[in-house]
Coordinates of C-alpha atoms and ligand atoms in Angstrom, one line a residue:
M1 CA 30.3 -15.4 27.7
I2 CA 27.1 -14.7 26.2
T3 CA 23.5 -14.6 28.3
R4 CA 20.1 -15.8 27.4
D5 CA 19.0 -12.1 28.4
E6 CA 21.2 -10.7 26.1
V7 CA 19.9 -12.7 23.6
I8 CA 16.1 -11.7 24.4
A9 CA 17.1 -8.0 24.4
A10 CA 18.5 -8.4 20.8
L11 CA 15.3 -10.4 19.4
D12 CA 13.1 -7.7 21.3
R13 CA 14.7 -5.4 18.6
V14 CA 13.5 -7.6 15.9
L15 CA 10.5 -6.8 14.7
D16 CA 7.9 -8.8 12.6
P17 CA 8.1 -7.9 8.7
E18 CA 4.4 -7.3 8.6
L19 CA 2.7 -6.8 12.3
H20 CA 5.8 -4.3 12.9
R21 CA 6.2 -5.1 16.3
S22 CA 8.6 -6.7 18.3
I23 CA 8.8 -10.6 18.1
V24 CA 9.2 -10.8 21.9
A25 CA 6.1 -8.8 22.3
L26 CA 4.3 -10.7 19.8
G27 CA 5.2 -14.0 21.8
M28 CA 6.9 -15.2 18.7
V29 CA 9.9 -16.3 20.8
G30 CA 9.8 -20.1 21.3
S31 CA 13.0 -21.4 23.4
V32 CA 16.3 -19.6 23.7
A33 CA 19.1 -22.1 24.7
V34 CA 22.8 -20.9 25.2
D35 CA 25.6 -23.2 25.1
G36 CA 29.0 -21.6 25.0
S37 CA 29.2 -19.6 21.9
R38 CA 26.3 -21.3 20.4
V39 CA 22.5 -19.9 20.4
A40 CA 19.6 -22.2 19.4
I41 CA 16.4 -20.0 19.3
T42 CA 12.9 -21.5 18.3
I43 CA 10.4 -18.7 16.4
K44 CA 6.8 -19.3 16.4
L45 CA 5.1 -18.4 13.6
T46 CA 1.8 -17.3 13.6
V47 CA 0.8 -19.3 10.5
A48 CA 1.9 -22.1 9.4
G49 CA 3.9 -21.7 5.9
C50 CA 4.1 -18.4 6.8
P51 CA 5.3 -16.5 3.5
L52 CA 7.8 -14.4 5.4
K53 CA 9.3 -17.2 7.4
A54 CA 12.8 -16.9 5.6
E55 CA 12.9 -13.2 6.3
I56 CA 11.7 -13.6 10.0
Q57 CA 14.8 -16.4 10.0
R58 CA 17.1 -13.9 8.5
R59 CA 16.4 -11.0 11.1
V60 CA 16.4 -13.5 14.1
S61 CA 19.9 -14.7 13.0
E62 CA 21.4 -11.4 12.1
A63 CA 20.3 -9.9 15.6
V64 CA 21.9 -12.7 17.4
A65 CA 25.0 -13.5 15.2
V66 CA 26.4 -9.5 16.2
L67 CA 26.1 -10.0 19.9
P68 CA 29.8 -10.3 21.5
G69 CA 30.8 -13.8 21.9
V70 CA 28.4 -15.4 19.5
E71 CA 29.9 -17.9 17.4
G72 CA 26.3 -19.8 15.9
V73 CA 23.1 -19.4 15.8
Q74 CA 20.7 -21.7 15.0
V75 CA 17.0 -20.5 14.5
G76 CA 14.2 -23.3 14.2
L77 CA 10.7 -23.0 13.5
D78 CA 7.4 -23.8 15.2
T79 CA 3.6 -22.7 14.6
M80 CA 1.7 -21.1 17.0
T81 CA -1.4 -22.9 18.6
D82 CA -4.6 -21.1 18.1
E83 CA -4.9 -19.8 21.8
E84 CA -1.6 -18.2 21.1
R85 CA -2.5 -16.4 17.5
A86 CA -5.8 -15.2 19.2
G87 CA -3.5 -13.7 21.9
V88 CA -1.5 -11.9 19.1
R89 CA -4.5 -10.6 17.7
D90 CA -5.8 -9.2 20.6
N91 CA -2.4 -8.0 21.6
I92 CA -2.1 -6.2 18.1
I93 CA -5.4 -4.4 17.9
G94 CA -5.7 -3.8 21.8
G95 CA -9.4 -5.1 22.4
P96 CA -12.6 -5.3 20.3
R97 CA -12.2 -3.9 16.5
K98 CA -13.4 0.0 15.6
D99 CA -16.2 -0.1 12.8
S100 CA -13.9 1.9 11.1
P101 CA -10.4 2.6 11.8
F102 CA -10.3 5.8 9.7
G103 CA -13.4 7.7 11.2
P104 CA -13.1 11.6 12.3
D105 CA -11.0 10.8 14.9
S106 CA -8.0 8.9 12.6
R107 CA -5.0 9.9 12.5
T108 CA -4.6 8.8 9.0
K109 CA -5.1 10.8 5.8
V110 CA -7.0 9.0 3.3
I111 CA -6.6 10.0 -0.3
L112 CA -8.8 8.6 -2.8
V113 CA -7.2 8.4 -6.5
A114 CA -10.1 9.0 -8.9
S115 CA -10.0 9.3 -12.5
G116 CA -13.2 9.7 -15.0
K117 CA -12.2 7.0 -17.3
G118 CA -9.9 3.5 -17.3
G119 CA -6.5 3.6 -18.8
V120 CA -5.3 7.0 -18.0
G121 CA -2.5 5.4 -15.4
K122 CA -4.3 6.1 -12.3
S123 CA -3.3 2.8 -10.6
S124 CA 0.5 3.4 -11.9
V125 CA 0.3 6.9 -10.4
T126 CA -1.2 5.4 -6.9
C127 CA 1.1 2.7 -6.9
N128 CA 4.2 5.2 -7.2
L129 CA 3.1 7.7 -4.9
A130 CA 2.8 4.9 -2.4
V131 CA 6.2 3.9 -3.2
A132 CA 7.7 7.5 -3.2
M133 CA 5.6 8.5 0.4
A134 CA 6.9 4.9 2.0
E135 CA 10.4 6.1 0.8
A136 CA 9.9 9.5 2.3
G137 CA 9.2 7.7 5.4
Y138 CA 5.6 7.4 6.1
S139 CA 3.8 4.5 6.7
V140 CA 1.4 3.9 3.8
G141 CA -1.6 1.5 3.1
L142 CA -2.7 1.4 -0.4
L143 CA -6.4 -0.1 -0.7
D144 CA -6.8 -1.5 -4.4
A145 CA -10.9 -0.6 -4.7
D146 CA -10.8 -1.3 -8.5
V147 CA -12.6 -4.5 -7.6
Y148 CA -13.4 -5.5 -11.4
G149 CA -10.0 -3.9 -12.8
Y150 CA -7.9 -4.6 -10.1
S151 CA -3.9 -4.6 -10.9
V152 CA -2.4 -3.6 -7.7
P153 CA -0.8 -6.7 -6.9
R154 CA 0.9 -7.0 -10.1
M155 CA 2.2 -3.4 -10.2
M156 CA 3.6 -3.9 -6.7
G157 CA 5.0 -7.5 -7.3
A158 CA 3.0 -8.8 -4.6
D159 CA 1.5 -12.2 -5.5
R160 CA 0.6 -14.0 -2.5
Q161 CA -2.4 -14.2 0.0
P162 CA -2.6 -12.1 2.9
V163 CA -2.3 -13.9 6.1
M164 CA -5.6 -14.3 8.2
M165 CA -4.8 -13.9 12.1
D166 CA -8.1 -15.2 13.4
D167 CA -10.9 -12.7 11.7
L168 CA -8.2 -10.2 11.0
I169 CA -6.4 -9.8 7.6
I170 CA -2.8 -8.7 7.7
P171 CA -2.2 -6.6 4.6
V172 CA 0.7 -7.8 2.1
E173 CA 3.5 -5.8 2.4
S174 CA 5.6 -5.0 -0.9
H175 CA 8.3 -1.9 -1.2
G176 CA 7.4 -0.6 1.8
V177 CA 3.8 -0.3 1.5
R178 CA 0.7 -2.6 2.9
L179 CA -1.5 -3.7 0.6
M180 CA -5.0 -5.2 0.4
S181 CA -7.0 -6.1 -3.0
I182 CA -9.8 -8.1 -4.3
G183 CA -6.7 -9.6 -6.6
F184 CA -5.6 -11.4 -3.4
M185 CA -8.6 -13.3 -2.8
T186 CA -9.6 -14.1 -7.2
A187 CA -7.5 -16.3 -9.2
D188 CA -6.6 -14.8 -12.1
D189 CA -9.4 -15.5 -14.8
N190 CA -12.2 -15.6 -12.4
P191 CA -13.7 -12.2 -13.1
V192 CA -15.3 -10.4 -10.2
I193 CA -19.5 -10.1 -10.8
W194 CA -20.3 -8.6 -7.4
R195 CA -23.2 -6.2 -7.5
G196 CA -24.1 -3.6 -5.0
P197 CA -24.7 -5.2 -1.6
M198 CA -21.9 -7.8 -1.9
L199 CA -19.5 -5.0 -3.0
H200 CA -20.6 -2.8 -0.4
K201 CA -19.7 -5.7 2.0
A202 CA -16.6 -6.5 0.4
L203 CA -15.4 -3.3 0.7
T204 CA -16.7 -2.7 4.4
S205 CA -14.2 -5.9 5.2
F206 CA -11.2 -4.3 3.3
V207 CA -11.7 -1.3 5.3
T208 CA -12.7 -2.8 8.7
E209 CA -11.3 -6.3 8.7
V210 CA -7.7 -5.5 7.5
F211 CA -5.0 -4.6 10.3
W212 CA -4.2 -1.1 8.4
D213 CA -2.3 -0.6 11.7
D214 CA -2.9 3.6 11.8
P215 CA -0.5 4.4 9.1
D216 CA 0.4 7.9 8.1
V217 CA -1.5 7.7 4.8
L218 CA -4.0 5.5 3.0
L219 CA -4.0 5.7 -0.8
V220 CA -7.2 4.0 -2.4
D221 CA -7.0 3.3 -6.2
L222 CA -10.9 3.7 -7.0
P223 CA -12.5 2.1 -10.1
P224 CA -13.0 4.4 -13.1
G225 CA -16.3 6.7 -12.9
T226 CA -18.5 7.2 -10.2
G227 CA -20.0 4.1 -9.2
D228 CA -21.4 2.1 -6.1
V229 CA -17.5 1.9 -4.8
S230 CA -17.0 5.6 -4.5
L231 CA -20.1 6.2 -2.8
S232 CA -19.4 3.2 -0.5
L233 CA -15.9 4.1 0.3
A234 CA -17.2 7.9 0.9
G235 CA -19.3 6.3 3.6
L236 CA -16.3 4.2 5.3
L237 CA -13.7 6.7 4.7
P238 CA -15.5 10.4 6.2
S239 CA -12.6 12.4 6.0
A240 CA -10.8 11.4 2.8
H241 CA -9.3 13.5 0.1
V242 CA -9.5 13.1 -3.6
V243 CA -7.1 13.4 -6.1
V244 CA -8.3 13.4 -9.9
V245 CA -6.0 11.4 -12.3
T246 CA -6.5 12.5 -16.1
T247 CA -4.8 12.5 -19.6
P248 CA -4.3 15.7 -21.5
Q249 CA -6.8 14.9 -23.8
L250 CA -10.0 16.9 -23.7
T251 CA -12.4 14.4 -23.7
A252 CA -10.4 12.3 -21.0
Q253 CA -10.7 15.9 -19.0
R254 CA -14.6 16.3 -19.8
V255 CA -15.1 12.7 -18.0
A256 CA -12.7 13.3 -15.4
R257 CA -14.8 16.4 -14.3
R258 CA -17.8 13.6 -13.3
A259 CA -14.9 12.3 -10.9
A260 CA -14.7 15.8 -9.2
A261 CA -18.5 16.0 -9.4
M262 CA -18.8 12.9 -7.4
A263 CA -16.5 14.1 -5.0
D264 CA -18.6 17.0 -4.5
R265 CA -21.9 15.0 -4.1
V266 CA -20.5 12.9 -1.1
E267 CA -18.6 16.3 0.2
L268 CA -15.1 15.0 -0.1
P269 CA -12.6 17.9 -0.8
V270 CA -10.7 17.7 -4.3
V271 CA -7.0 18.4 -3.6
G272 CA -5.4 18.8 -7.2
V273 CA -5.5 16.9 -10.4
I274 CA -2.5 15.0 -11.7
E275 CA -1.9 15.0 -15.5
N276 CA -0.5 11.8 -16.8
M277 CA 1.0 10.7 -20.4
S278 CA 1.4 14.6 -21.0
W279 CA 4.1 14.2 -23.3
F280 CA 7.0 11.9 -24.6
I281 CA 10.7 12.8 -25.1
A282 CA 12.3 11.0 -27.7
P283 CA 15.2 8.8 -25.7
D284 CA 17.3 9.1 -29.1
T285 CA 16.4 13.2 -30.2
G286 CA 15.4 14.5 -27.1
A287 CA 12.5 16.1 -28.8
R288 CA 9.2 16.6 -27.0
Y289 CA 6.1 15.0 -28.4
E290 CA 2.2 16.1 -27.1
V291 CA 1.2 12.6 -27.6
F292 CA -2.2 13.4 -26.3
A293 CA -2.2 17.4 -27.1
G294 CA -5.2 19.0 -25.0
G295 CA -3.6 20.4 -21.9
G296 CA -6.4 18.6 -20.3
G297 CA -4.8 18.5 -16.8
A298 CA -4.6 22.5 -16.1
A299 CA -8.0 23.0 -17.9
L300 CA -9.7 20.5 -15.2
A301 CA -7.7 21.9 -12.2
A302 CA -8.7 25.3 -13.5
D303 CA -12.4 24.2 -14.1
I304 CA -12.7 22.4 -10.5
G305 CA -10.6 25.2 -8.9
V306 CA -7.8 23.0 -7.6
P307 CA -4.0 22.9 -8.4
L308 CA -2.5 20.7 -10.8
L309 CA -0.2 18.8 -8.8
G310 CA 2.2 18.0 -11.5
Q311 CA 2.6 16.3 -15.0
V312 CA 4.1 12.9 -15.4
P313 CA 5.6 11.9 -18.9
L314 CA 4.6 9.2 -21.1
E315 CA 8.0 6.8 -20.7
S316 CA 8.5 3.3 -21.6
D317 CA 10.1 2.9 -18.4
V318 CA 6.8 3.5 -16.2
A319 CA 4.9 0.9 -18.2
R320 CA 7.5 -1.7 -18.1
A321 CA 8.4 -1.0 -14.4
G322 CA 4.6 -1.7 -13.7
D323 CA 4.7 -4.9 -15.6
E324 CA 7.4 -6.1 -13.8
G325 CA 6.2 -5.5 -10.1
L326 CA 8.6 -2.6 -9.5
P327 CA 7.0 0.9 -9.7
V328 CA 9.4 3.4 -11.6
V329 CA 10.1 5.4 -8.9
A330 CA 11.9 2.5 -7.2
A331 CA 13.0 0.9 -10.5
R332 CA 14.5 3.8 -12.2
P333 CA 14.4 6.8 -9.5
D334 CA 16.5 9.0 -12.2
S335 CA 13.8 8.9 -14.7
A336 CA 11.8 12.0 -15.5
A337 CA 8.7 10.4 -14.5
A338 CA 9.9 8.8 -11.3
K339 CA 11.3 12.5 -10.5
E340 CA 8.0 14.0 -11.2
L341 CA 6.1 11.5 -9.2
R342 CA 8.2 12.3 -5.9
V343 CA 7.3 15.7 -6.6
I344 CA 3.7 15.0 -6.8
A345 CA 3.8 12.8 -3.4
T346 CA 5.3 15.7 -1.5
K347 CA 2.2 17.9 -3.1
V348 CA -0.2 15.2 -2.2
A349 CA 1.4 15.0 1.2
Q350 CA 1.3 18.4 1.5
A351 CA -2.1 19.3 0.3
V352 CA -3.7 16.6 2.9
G353 CA -1.5 17.8 5.7
L354 CA 0.5 15.1 6.3
A355 CA 3.5 16.3 9.1
R356 CA 6.8 16.1 7.4
V357 CA 8.6 13.2 8.2
T358 CA 11.7 13.9 10.3
G359 CA 14.9 12.0 11.3
Ligands
LIG401 N1 3.7 7.6 -17.6 C1 3.1 6.7 -18.3 N2 3.8 6.2 -19.1 C2 3.8 4.8 -19.9 N3 3.0 4.4 -19.7 C3 2.1 4.5 -18.7 C4 2.1 5.7 -18.1 N4 1.1 5.8 -17.1 C5 0.6 4.3 -17.2 N5 1.1 3.5 -18.1 C6 0.6 2.7 -18.7 O1 -0.7 2.8 -19.3 C7 -1.5 1.9 -19.0 C8 -2.6 2.1 -18.0 O2 -2.1 2.4 -17.1 P1 -3.0 2.3 -15.2 O3 -2.2 2.9 -14.5 O4 -3.5 0.7 -15.3 O5 -4.3 2.8 -15.7 P2 -6.1 3.0 -15.2 O6 -5.5 2.3 -13.5 O7 -5.9 4.5 -15.1 O8 -6.8 1.9 -15.8 C9 -0.7 0.5 -18.4 O9 -0.1 -0.4 -19.1 C10 0.3 1.4 -17.9 O10 1.6 0.6 -17.5
LIG402 MG1 -6.3 0.8 -12.8

């Protein structure tokens, strides 16, 4: 015979998919009724129409169905009251909010991904590094700070709005990465036309009002160039490291130097250069083409005195996977680009002092 306590113990091992806490501890378990071998459970969702309700229902029903003596599980859904939701918010952040969760005492390694100009593959590289690090076992946040040219939601296949818990924004999780982007807040055809102060306010709230939950690493997709956004973020993320993405072209390398100069000015260390679109291997003949000849990655790295962390080939899979919302390291893990991106992710992790994941 199954007991109510055994059911609760099983439910205690079920984590909310976005809050990563036990649903019991979060107060999401409403009623539990045991009738012989049949169990009926009511789960209180934090918000009505919670986008993850099917996933939560599945986790609950799986966790209980495997218990010996259980033959049927019924999972009903309810919604928390405002009061209960406020309780969850206090529970997960444990008291009043800090100004920036990524201050000097933070355990999170922050990595700003910068480039001189657009179109070099900065966002593609950032998304792939994020997924590679998540696959390696790190908890990963990805902040899309490219407010005018945001592309992270599309590349990560995340097309829903974040859940709000009172004043707390719960990041959208996709491919194991916690995401925040201005793209979640604006309709597709609405250009973002914010200027300095508005921009600073938005970025501040993306850092301070989002429940990042002290991840191992926070990757930030910076806008191209060296503008207001980078300066705002440097203030909000004082212990950040910078990685610069460039293509082999010498012109790209020259503008990329300005990104490194920006990092210098705000006193953030550049830990390395990633060259993207380094060459193209013809799939039919195996011939290698230097499409953007120039050796820009190595030249830039030598110029600023940091390592060249890797060279990612030009592959149609990278572009296609990005368009399909599944970064290439997950979509085509055996492709040359995916392999190189995983090596780069390991080197970046080492360079910023991320502890190796064990177990
Ligand atoms: N290694 C690559 N191989 C093929 N296409 C790529 C590669 N890297 C990026 N792309 C494509 O190039 C375009 C620009 O990349 P994106 O990541 O958006 O650049 P950025 O963020 O620097 O503007 C996108 O269409 C993307 O899919
Ligand atoms: Mg981009």
